[in-house]
mmCIF file of C-alpha atoms and ligand atoms in Angstrom:
data_model
loop_
_atom_site.group_PDB
_atom_site.id
_atom_site.type_symbol
_atom_site.label_atom_id
_atom_site.label_comp_id
_atom_site.label_asym_id
_atom_site.label_seq_id
_atom_site.Cartn_x
_atom_site.Cartn_y
_atom_site.Cartn_z
ATOM 1 C CA MET A 1 -136.107 -131.558 94.285
ATOM 2 C CA ARG A 2 -134.556 -127.996 92.835
ATOM 3 C CA ALA A 3 -136.793 -125.053 93.915
ATOM 4 C CA VAL A 4 -136.377 -121.612 94.115
ATOM 5 C CA VAL A 5 -136.373 -120.879 97.671
ATOM 6 C CA VAL A 6 -136.839 -117.568 99.936
ATOM 7 C CA ASP A 7 -136.026 -117.513 103.406
ATOM 8 C CA SER A 8 -137.213 -114.328 104.555
ATOM 9 C CA VAL A 9 -139.006 -111.227 103.487
ATOM 10 C CA GLY A 10 -136.922 -109.573 100.631
ATOM 11 C CA ALA A 11 -134.257 -112.234 100.748
ATOM 12 C CA ARG A 12 -132.194 -112.843 97.882
ATOM 13 C CA PRO A 13 -134.160 -116.419 96.291
ATOM 14 C CA ARG A 14 -131.768 -119.420 95.901
ATOM 15 C CA VAL A 15 -132.493 -122.747 93.666
ATOM 16 C CA ARG A 16 -131.533 -125.480 96.441
ATOM 17 C CA GLU A 17 -132.648 -129.099 96.893
ATOM 18 C CA VAL A 18 -135.559 -129.425 99.523
ATOM 19 C CA ALA A 19 -137.677 -132.353 100.295
ATOM 20 C CA GLU A 20 -140.426 -133.563 97.388
ATOM 21 C CA PRO A 21 -144.152 -132.914 98.627
ATOM 22 C CA THR A 22 -146.391 -135.411 99.277
ATOM 23 C CA ALA A 23 -150.017 -135.420 98.050
ATOM 24 C CA PRO A 24 -152.231 -134.028 100.967
ATOM 25 C CA SER A 25 -155.842 -135.675 101.535
ATOM 26 C CA GLY A 26 -158.080 -134.885 98.822
ATOM 27 C CA GLY A 27 -154.921 -133.578 96.854
ATOM 28 C CA VAL A 28 -152.322 -134.418 94.409
ATOM 29 C CA VAL A 29 -148.460 -133.840 93.752
ATOM 30 C CA LEU A 30 -147.943 -132.881 90.017
ATOM 31 C CA ARG A 31 -144.507 -132.461 88.160
ATOM 32 C CA VAL A 32 -144.348 -129.105 87.016
ATOM 33 C CA THR A 33 -144.207 -128.709 83.508
ATOM 34 C CA ALA A 34 -144.185 -124.837 83.088
ATOM 35 C CA THR A 35 -145.168 -121.828 85.447
ATOM 36 C CA GLY A 36 -145.365 -118.332 84.885
ATOM 37 C CA VAL A 37 -143.573 -115.470 86.896
ATOM 38 C CA CYS A 38 -146.202 -113.054 87.940
ATOM 39 C CA ARG A 39 -146.126 -109.674 89.863
ATOM 40 C CA SER A 40 -148.275 -111.481 92.782
ATOM 41 C CA ASP A 41 -145.092 -113.463 93.396
ATOM 42 C CA TRP A 42 -143.305 -110.142 93.762
ATOM 43 C CA HIS A 43 -145.854 -109.101 96.418
ATOM 44 C CA ALA A 44 -145.075 -112.193 98.445
ATOM 45 C CA TRP A 45 -141.383 -111.630 98.070
ATOM 46 C CA ALA A 46 -141.578 -108.043 99.260
ATOM 47 C CA GLY A 47 -143.707 -109.145 102.283
ATOM 48 C CA HIS A 48 -146.943 -107.662 101.089
ATOM 49 C CA ASP A 49 -148.747 -111.129 101.682
ATOM 50 C CA GLU A 50 -148.906 -113.261 104.877
ATOM 51 C CA VAL A 51 -146.657 -116.381 103.438
ATOM 52 C CA ALA A 52 -144.604 -118.514 105.869
ATOM 53 C CA PHE A 53 -140.774 -118.902 105.362
ATOM 54 C CA PRO A 54 -138.614 -120.459 103.945
ATOM 55 C CA HIS A 55 -141.037 -119.990 101.117
ATOM 56 C CA VAL A 56 -141.050 -121.383 97.356
ATOM 57 C CA PRO A 57 -143.177 -118.810 95.082
ATOM 58 C CA GLY A 58 -145.068 -119.692 92.001
ATOM 59 C CA HIS A 59 -148.905 -119.836 91.320
ATOM 60 C CA GLU A 60 -149.507 -119.939 87.536
ATOM 61 C CA LEU A 61 -148.816 -123.835 86.326
ATOM 62 C CA ALA A 62 -149.508 -126.637 84.284
ATOM 63 C CA GLY A 63 -147.968 -130.085 85.313
ATOM 64 C CA VAL A 64 -148.647 -133.545 85.075
ATOM 65 C CA VAL A 65 -150.213 -135.568 88.419
ATOM 66 C CA VAL A 66 -147.442 -137.934 89.675
ATOM 67 C CA GLU A 67 -149.176 -138.729 93.047
ATOM 68 C CA VAL A 68 -152.837 -138.923 94.205
ATOM 69 C CA GLY A 69 -154.054 -138.284 97.944
ATOM 70 C CA THR A 70 -156.803 -140.087 99.602
ATOM 71 C CA GLY A 71 -160.428 -139.327 98.839
ATOM 72 C CA VAL A 72 -159.522 -138.056 95.216
ATOM 73 C CA ALA A 73 -162.006 -139.276 92.694
ATOM 74 C CA ARG A 74 -161.572 -137.681 89.440
ATOM 75 C CA TRP A 75 -157.778 -137.879 88.601
ATOM 76 C CA ARG A 76 -155.086 -140.174 88.222
ATOM 77 C CA PRO A 77 -151.274 -140.025 87.738
ATOM 78 C CA GLY A 78 -150.400 -139.013 84.268
ATOM 79 C CA ASP A 79 -153.013 -136.679 83.834
ATOM 80 C CA ARG A 80 -151.777 -133.109 82.230
ATOM 81 C CA VAL A 81 -153.658 -130.252 84.236
ATOM 82 C CA THR A 82 -153.658 -126.354 85.281
ATOM 83 C CA VAL A 83 -155.549 -124.988 88.296
ATOM 84 C CA PRO A 84 -156.776 -121.679 89.238
ATOM 85 C CA PHE A 85 -154.387 -119.722 91.538
ATOM 86 C CA VAL A 86 -157.492 -119.830 93.850
ATOM 87 C CA CYS A 87 -158.136 -123.472 94.998
ATOM 88 C CA GLY A 88 -161.745 -123.396 96.643
ATOM 89 C CA CYS A 89 -162.377 -125.748 99.428
ATOM 90 C CA GLY A 90 -165.228 -127.538 97.483
ATOM 91 C CA ARG A 91 -167.692 -127.467 100.311
ATOM 92 C CA CYS A 92 -168.498 -123.834 101.494
ATOM 93 C CA GLU A 93 -171.543 -122.193 99.604
ATOM 94 C CA TRP A 94 -169.230 -120.018 97.552
ATOM 95 C CA CYS A 95 -167.428 -123.133 96.282
ATOM 96 C CA ARG A 96 -171.113 -125.034 95.775
ATOM 97 C CA ALA A 97 -172.131 -121.684 93.848
ATOM 98 C CA GLY A 98 -169.337 -121.933 91.335
ATOM 99 C CA GLU A 99 -167.664 -119.009 92.975
ATOM 100 C CA ALA A 100 -164.444 -120.537 94.340
ATOM 101 C CA GLN A 101 -162.278 -117.649 93.824
ATOM 102 C CA VAL A 102 -163.941 -115.964 96.707
ATOM 103 C CA CYS A 103 -164.008 -118.971 98.867
ATOM 104 C CA PRO A 104 -162.781 -118.500 102.673
ATOM 105 C CA ASP A 105 -161.031 -121.578 103.001
ATOM 106 C CA GLN A 106 -159.307 -120.852 99.752
ATOM 107 C CA GLN A 107 -155.456 -122.559 99.234
ATOM 108 C CA GLN A 108 -153.139 -120.837 96.945
ATOM 109 C CA PRO A 109 -150.039 -122.687 95.700
ATOM 110 C CA GLY A 110 -147.306 -120.017 96.255
ATOM 111 C CA PHE A 111 -149.026 -118.113 98.794
ATOM 112 C CA THR A 112 -151.100 -120.342 101.692
ATOM 113 C CA HIS A 113 -148.292 -122.951 100.810
ATOM 114 C CA TRP A 114 -145.295 -123.677 98.484
ATOM 115 C CA GLY A 115 -145.781 -123.144 95.119
ATOM 116 C CA SER A 116 -144.553 -124.279 91.632
ATOM 117 C CA PHE A 117 -141.038 -122.687 91.142
ATOM 118 C CA ALA A 118 -140.088 -126.068 92.014
ATOM 119 C CA GLU A 119 -139.987 -129.619 90.168
ATOM 120 C CA TYR A 120 -142.686 -130.785 92.366
ATOM 121 C CA VAL A 121 -146.198 -128.742 93.766
ATOM 122 C CA ALA A 122 -148.698 -130.441 96.179
ATOM 123 C CA LEU A 123 -152.439 -129.125 95.405
ATOM 124 C CA HIS A 124 -155.629 -128.948 97.358
ATOM 125 C CA ALA A 125 -158.791 -130.194 96.634
ATOM 126 C CA ALA A 126 -158.286 -131.550 93.681
ATOM 127 C CA ASP A 127 -161.541 -132.739 92.560
ATOM 128 C CA PRO A 128 -163.271 -129.461 92.354
ATOM 129 C CA ASN A 129 -160.249 -127.480 91.156
ATOM 130 C CA LEU A 130 -158.038 -129.128 88.602
ATOM 131 C CA VAL A 131 -158.680 -128.381 85.163
ATOM 132 C CA ARG A 132 -157.844 -131.018 82.455
ATOM 133 C CA ILE A 133 -155.429 -129.541 79.675
ATOM 134 C CA PRO A 134 -157.036 -130.604 76.525
ATOM 135 C CA ASP A 135 -154.503 -132.200 73.886
ATOM 136 C CA GLY A 136 -154.335 -128.935 71.736
ATOM 137 C CA VAL A 137 -153.221 -126.608 74.231
ATOM 138 C CA ASP A 138 -149.633 -126.944 75.287
ATOM 139 C CA ASP A 139 -148.323 -126.608 78.790
ATOM 140 C CA THR A 140 -146.897 -123.173 78.426
ATOM 141 C CA ALA A 141 -150.647 -122.079 76.823
ATOM 142 C CA ALA A 142 -152.033 -123.550 79.895
ATOM 143 C CA ALA A 143 -149.878 -122.400 82.287
ATOM 144 C CA ALA A 144 -150.365 -119.053 81.122
ATOM 145 C CA LEU A 145 -154.191 -119.166 82.107
ATOM 146 C CA GLY A 146 -153.913 -120.130 85.813
ATOM 147 C CA CYS A 147 -153.570 -116.400 87.012
ATOM 148 C CA ARG A 148 -153.429 -113.578 84.595
ATOM 149 C CA PHE A 149 -155.247 -114.922 81.850
ATOM 150 C CA ALA A 150 -158.241 -116.334 83.613
ATOM 151 C CA THR A 151 -158.253 -113.077 85.655
ATOM 152 C CA ALA A 152 -158.219 -110.862 82.627
ATOM 153 C CA TYR A 153 -161.035 -112.783 80.941
ATOM 154 C CA ARG A 154 -163.476 -112.922 84.247
ATOM 155 C CA ALA A 155 -162.580 -109.381 84.687
ATOM 156 C CA LEU A 156 -164.062 -108.517 81.333
ATOM 157 C CA VAL A 157 -166.501 -111.243 80.684
ATOM 158 C CA GLY A 158 -167.809 -112.022 84.091
ATOM 159 C CA ARG A 159 -167.426 -108.767 85.781
ATOM 160 C CA ALA A 160 -167.074 -105.722 83.328
ATOM 161 C CA ARG A 161 -169.627 -108.003 80.709
ATOM 162 C CA VAL A 162 -167.959 -106.278 77.826
ATOM 163 C CA ALA A 163 -170.227 -105.910 74.911
ATOM 164 C CA GLU A 164 -169.428 -105.642 71.138
ATOM 165 C CA GLY A 165 -168.179 -102.317 70.172
ATOM 166 C CA GLU A 166 -167.312 -100.648 73.374
ATOM 167 C CA TRP A 167 -164.255 -98.890 74.097
ATOM 168 C CA VAL A 168 -162.232 -100.634 76.663
ATOM 169 C CA THR A 169 -159.040 -99.103 78.140
ATOM 170 C CA VAL A 170 -156.461 -101.393 79.744
ATOM 171 C CA VAL A 171 -154.145 -99.316 82.055
ATOM 172 C CA GLY A 172 -150.929 -101.610 82.173
ATOM 173 C CA ALA A 173 -149.613 -103.557 79.270
ATOM 174 C CA GLY A 174 -147.823 -106.430 81.460
ATOM 175 C CA GLY A 175 -149.103 -110.083 81.557
ATOM 176 C CA VAL A 176 -152.661 -109.392 82.649
ATOM 177 C CA GLY A 177 -153.110 -106.105 80.726
ATOM 178 C CA LEU A 178 -152.147 -107.855 77.334
ATOM 179 C CA SER A 179 -154.552 -110.588 78.585
ATOM 180 C CA ALA A 180 -157.148 -108.285 78.978
ATOM 181 C CA VAL A 181 -156.361 -106.545 75.484
ATOM 182 C CA MET A 182 -156.559 -109.957 73.678
ATOM 183 C CA VAL A 183 -160.014 -110.913 75.620
ATOM 184 C CA ALA A 184 -161.700 -107.683 74.585
ATOM 185 C CA ARG A 185 -160.791 -107.863 71.266
ATOM 186 C CA SER A 186 -162.190 -111.245 71.106
ATOM 187 C CA LEU A 187 -165.349 -109.808 72.398
ATOM 188 C CA GLY A 188 -165.256 -107.319 69.586
ATOM 189 C CA ALA A 189 -164.612 -104.545 71.822
ATOM 190 C CA ARG A 190 -162.078 -101.677 70.934
ATOM 191 C CA VAL A 191 -159.151 -100.891 73.125
ATOM 192 C CA VAL A 192 -156.829 -98.250 74.404
ATOM 193 C CA ALA A 193 -153.632 -99.704 75.945
ATOM 194 C CA VAL A 194 -151.980 -97.739 78.327
ATOM 195 C CA ASP A 195 -148.523 -98.355 79.630
ATOM 196 C CA ARG A 196 -144.775 -96.875 80.638
ATOM 197 C CA ASN A 197 -142.971 -99.474 78.285
ATOM 198 C CA PRO A 198 -143.389 -98.609 74.753
ATOM 199 C CA GLU A 199 -142.212 -102.134 73.881
ATOM 200 C CA ALA A 200 -145.188 -103.526 75.810
ATOM 201 C CA LEU A 201 -147.281 -100.967 73.849
ATOM 202 C CA ALA A 202 -146.284 -101.927 70.766
ATOM 203 C CA VAL A 203 -146.832 -106.106 71.946
ATOM 204 C CA ALA A 204 -150.646 -104.338 73.050
ATOM 205 C CA ALA A 205 -150.664 -102.875 69.437
ATOM 206 C CA GLY A 206 -149.983 -106.398 67.724
ATOM 207 C CA LEU A 207 -152.693 -108.139 69.607
ATOM 208 C CA GLY A 208 -155.437 -105.574 68.418
ATOM 209 C CA ALA A 209 -155.225 -102.416 70.790
ATOM 210 C CA GLU A 210 -156.444 -99.611 68.342
ATOM 211 C CA HIS A 211 -154.556 -96.751 70.419
ATOM 212 C CA THR A 212 -152.178 -96.752 72.644
ATOM 213 C CA VAL A 213 -150.962 -94.409 75.573
ATOM 214 C CA HIS A 214 -147.360 -93.807 76.573
ATOM 215 C CA ALA A 215 -147.670 -92.861 80.582
ATOM 216 C CA ASP A 216 -144.532 -91.063 80.743
ATOM 217 C CA GLY A 217 -146.109 -88.716 83.199
ATOM 218 C CA ARG A 218 -148.739 -87.229 80.832
ATOM 219 C CA ASP A 219 -152.504 -86.817 81.532
ATOM 220 C CA VAL A 220 -153.670 -90.470 80.757
ATOM 221 C CA PRO A 221 -157.570 -89.801 81.648
ATOM 222 C CA ALA A 222 -157.331 -86.644 78.946
ATOM 223 C CA ALA A 223 -155.853 -88.852 76.252
ATOM 224 C CA VAL A 224 -157.949 -91.448 76.660
ATOM 225 C CA VAL A 225 -160.986 -88.675 76.458
ATOM 226 C CA ASP A 226 -159.694 -87.550 73.701
ATOM 227 C CA LEU A 227 -159.104 -90.788 71.659
ATOM 228 C CA THR A 228 -162.673 -92.445 72.653
ATOM 229 C CA ARG A 229 -164.513 -88.743 72.087
ATOM 230 C CA GLY A 230 -165.596 -88.912 75.914
ATOM 231 C CA GLY A 231 -164.131 -91.709 77.617
ATOM 232 C CA SER A 232 -164.251 -95.774 77.611
ATOM 233 C CA SER A 233 -167.129 -97.680 78.901
ATOM 234 C CA VAL A 234 -165.039 -99.907 80.652
ATOM 235 C CA ALA A 235 -161.626 -99.416 82.273
ATOM 236 C CA VAL A 236 -159.263 -102.191 83.583
ATOM 237 C CA ASP A 237 -156.273 -101.261 86.302
ATOM 238 C CA ALA A 238 -154.036 -104.328 85.521
ATOM 239 C CA VAL A 239 -150.873 -102.692 87.246
ATOM 240 C CA GLY A 240 -152.347 -101.675 91.135
ATOM 241 C CA SER A 241 -151.278 -98.514 92.221
ATOM 242 C CA GLU A 242 -153.316 -95.344 93.577
ATOM 243 C CA GLN A 243 -152.121 -93.270 90.160
ATOM 244 C CA THR A 244 -153.596 -96.545 87.493
ATOM 245 C CA CYS A 245 -156.095 -96.972 89.861
ATOM 246 C CA ALA A 246 -157.320 -93.221 89.246
ATOM 247 C CA ASP A 247 -156.224 -93.120 85.845
ATOM 248 C CA SER A 248 -158.608 -96.065 85.004
ATOM 249 C CA ILE A 249 -161.346 -94.465 86.805
ATOM 250 C CA LEU A 250 -161.184 -91.141 85.330
ATOM 251 C CA SER A 251 -160.883 -92.439 81.967
ATOM 252 C CA LEU A 252 -164.387 -93.785 81.911
ATOM 253 C CA ARG A 253 -167.398 -92.166 80.444
ATOM 254 C CA ARG A 254 -170.293 -91.702 82.429
ATOM 255 C CA ARG A 255 -172.046 -94.837 83.994
ATOM 256 C CA GLY A 256 -168.511 -96.537 82.908
ATOM 257 C CA ARG A 257 -167.316 -99.822 84.703
ATOM 258 C CA HIS A 258 -163.835 -99.994 86.302
ATOM 259 C CA VAL A 259 -162.551 -102.917 87.065
ATOM 260 C CA GLN A 260 -159.654 -103.414 89.733
ATOM 261 C CA VAL A 261 -157.481 -106.366 88.903
ATOM 262 C CA GLY A 262 -153.782 -105.223 89.916
ATOM 263 C CA LEU A 263 -153.518 -105.688 93.361
ATOM 264 C CA LEU A 264 -153.570 -102.782 95.769
ATOM 265 C CA PRO A 265 -152.141 -104.184 99.432
ATOM 266 C CA PRO A 266 -152.467 -101.124 101.616
ATOM 267 C CA VAL A 267 -148.617 -100.840 102.478
ATOM 268 C CA ASP A 268 -148.677 -97.042 101.969
ATOM 269 C CA GLY A 269 -151.946 -96.979 103.769
ATOM 270 C CA HIS A 270 -155.224 -97.326 101.704
ATOM 271 C CA PRO A 271 -154.943 -96.145 98.194
ATOM 272 C CA ARG A 272 -157.039 -92.643 97.306
ATOM 273 C CA VAL A 273 -159.826 -93.782 95.061
ATOM 274 C CA PRO A 274 -161.731 -90.670 92.997
ATOM 275 C CA MET A 275 -165.283 -91.627 94.919
ATOM 276 C CA ALA A 276 -166.411 -88.308 94.104
ATOM 277 C CA ARG A 277 -166.283 -88.780 90.510
ATOM 278 C CA ALA A 278 -167.654 -92.404 91.076
ATOM 279 C CA ILE A 279 -170.788 -91.144 92.851
ATOM 280 C CA GLY A 280 -171.354 -88.020 90.479
ATOM 281 C CA TRP A 281 -171.045 -90.153 87.077
ATOM 282 C CA GLU A 282 -172.711 -93.438 88.558
ATOM 283 C CA LEU A 283 -169.532 -95.365 87.896
ATOM 284 C CA ASP A 284 -169.250 -98.974 88.712
ATOM 285 C CA LEU A 285 -166.167 -100.108 90.836
ATOM 286 C CA LEU A 286 -165.554 -103.847 90.606
ATOM 287 C CA GLY A 287 -163.186 -106.068 91.857
ATOM 288 C CA SER A 288 -161.888 -109.424 90.414
ATOM 289 C CA HIS A 289 -160.107 -112.156 92.147
ATOM 290 C CA GLY A 290 -159.024 -114.609 89.526
ATOM 291 C CA MET A 291 -161.526 -117.244 87.851
ATOM 292 C CA ALA A 292 -162.820 -120.511 89.159
ATOM 293 C CA ALA A 293 -162.533 -123.862 87.593
ATOM 294 C CA ALA A 294 -166.109 -124.016 87.215
ATOM 295 C CA ASP A 295 -165.789 -121.370 84.616
ATOM 296 C CA TYR A 296 -162.759 -122.422 83.084
ATOM 297 C CA PRO A 297 -164.561 -124.677 80.076
ATOM 298 C CA ALA A 298 -165.847 -121.674 78.158
ATOM 299 C CA MET A 299 -162.510 -120.319 78.090
ATOM 300 C CA MET A 300 -160.590 -123.350 77.608
ATOM 301 C CA ALA A 301 -162.853 -123.739 74.470
ATOM 302 C CA LEU A 302 -161.777 -120.620 72.998
ATOM 303 C CA VAL A 303 -158.373 -121.631 73.608
ATOM 304 C CA GLU A 304 -158.707 -124.825 71.816
ATOM 305 C CA ARG A 305 -160.452 -123.248 69.051
ATOM 306 C CA GLY A 306 -157.693 -120.817 68.635
ATOM 307 C CA SER A 307 -160.078 -117.818 69.356
ATOM 308 C CA LEU A 308 -158.042 -117.159 72.414
ATOM 309 C CA GLN A 309 -154.228 -117.595 71.997
ATOM 310 C CA PRO A 310 -152.463 -117.319 75.507
ATOM 311 C CA GLN A 311 -149.219 -118.548 74.083
ATOM 312 C CA ARG A 312 -148.761 -115.286 71.845
ATOM 313 C CA LEU A 313 -148.489 -113.487 75.470
ATOM 314 C CA VAL A 314 -145.555 -115.809 76.184
ATOM 315 C CA GLU A 315 -142.229 -113.616 76.048
ATOM 316 C CA ARG A 316 -139.537 -116.199 76.888
ATOM 317 C CA THR A 317 -139.015 -119.400 78.756
ATOM 318 C CA ILE A 318 -136.320 -119.380 81.600
ATOM 319 C CA GLY A 319 -134.795 -121.895 84.151
ATOM 320 C CA LEU A 320 -135.531 -121.820 88.407
ATOM 321 C CA GLU A 321 -132.187 -119.949 88.320
ATOM 322 C CA GLU A 322 -132.980 -117.050 86.372
ATOM 323 C CA ALA A 323 -136.532 -116.948 87.603
ATOM 324 C CA ALA A 324 -134.452 -116.904 91.286
ATOM 325 C CA ALA A 325 -132.817 -113.733 89.944
ATOM 326 C CA LEU A 326 -135.979 -112.150 88.207
ATOM 327 C CA LEU A 327 -138.165 -111.997 91.079
ATOM 328 C CA PRO A 328 -136.373 -109.515 93.328
ATOM 329 C CA VAL A 329 -136.828 -107.125 90.180
ATOM 330 C CA PHE A 330 -140.065 -107.988 88.610
ATOM 331 C CA ASP A 331 -141.759 -105.127 89.817
ATOM 332 C CA ARG A 332 -139.477 -102.938 87.600
ATOM 333 C CA ALA A 333 -138.672 -105.335 85.101
ATOM 334 C CA THR A 334 -139.924 -104.143 81.295
ATOM 335 C CA VAL A 335 -140.803 -107.555 80.065
ATOM 336 C CA ALA A 336 -143.418 -107.381 77.417
ATOM 337 C CA GLY A 337 -145.319 -110.598 77.799
ATOM 338 C CA ILE A 338 -145.386 -113.104 80.177
ATOM 339 C CA THR A 339 -142.502 -114.933 81.344
ATOM 340 C CA VAL A 340 -142.352 -118.818 82.114
ATOM 341 C CA VAL A 341 -140.171 -120.951 84.059
ATOM 342 C CA ASP A 342 -139.386 -124.851 82.648
ATOM 343 C CA PRO A 343 -138.123 -126.362 86.002
ATOM 344 C CA ALA A 344 -136.519 -128.962 84.287
ATOM 345 C CA ARG A 345 -134.286 -126.691 82.789
HETATM 346 ZN ZN1 LIG B 401 -150.420 -113.913 89.335
HETATM 347 ZN ZN1 LIG B 402 -165.096 -122.874 99.258
#
């Protein structure tokens, strides 16, 4: 099969022929029909995660089951499915409680094993993790759910418990940030979007952000406090840097909730976080890590009904060659939305 292969940390990704995967026990092989390019793929390429090389990235995906391993009860060849990027083991206390996103024995396509920037991908623990895609939801929209959209949904619904009428500040209007804008609006929240890319801010405004703040070196928290008359109730760092994390926390009003969604790998040491403010103002600092398959049905129902439209976040569809070229520069790419890869292109 054709796949985007990375041979070592920071090496130029190349498209080449590699062996097709076989279904692991309890798992399946999918023919990949759509797979998103995410900043986490860039982190793995840059050496911020422990991945074994040569490596195939890709963790936001939709596809069709082509092979079923031993012990799989729920799935058959031909089933159209997606999967959370965190695949829980299905057996531990966390998985049994519906919290597979924190499973200690989790598998992640594109990190713990080869991912979906390929014609085929193997997935583990298929019964507890695969999610059927309803007929009314296309593959591109479903692929967009796998990491960033589901992460934004869980961050706001499951973690921050956003209520109607609350101000939500979203720092970073990339894939996960724009997803957060859409989810926050669907909950009846009022949104301030922050980014350094004016095009991304225009997209955020189109999705219902009431205010946008161009982060071009200005005092972001002061701007947010001004716009919201005192700060927002909820703020999301959808980028993952010391600066954006601090901007998010300092944009909150007293007793506000910060959700850390953007990854902050300690490559430059642990980030400095304004803890004095967190204590003095009794802020909640919440981590959020994807979303378990158990929580997908409620979100999928909103997508099927059209209340949430992840397909509106898809900016463009590219082939494997373009994905290989995009990966090394993805942290700097000025994309206004989600880039989806069609491996058959
Ligand atoms: Zn991702
Ligand atoms: Zn588990």
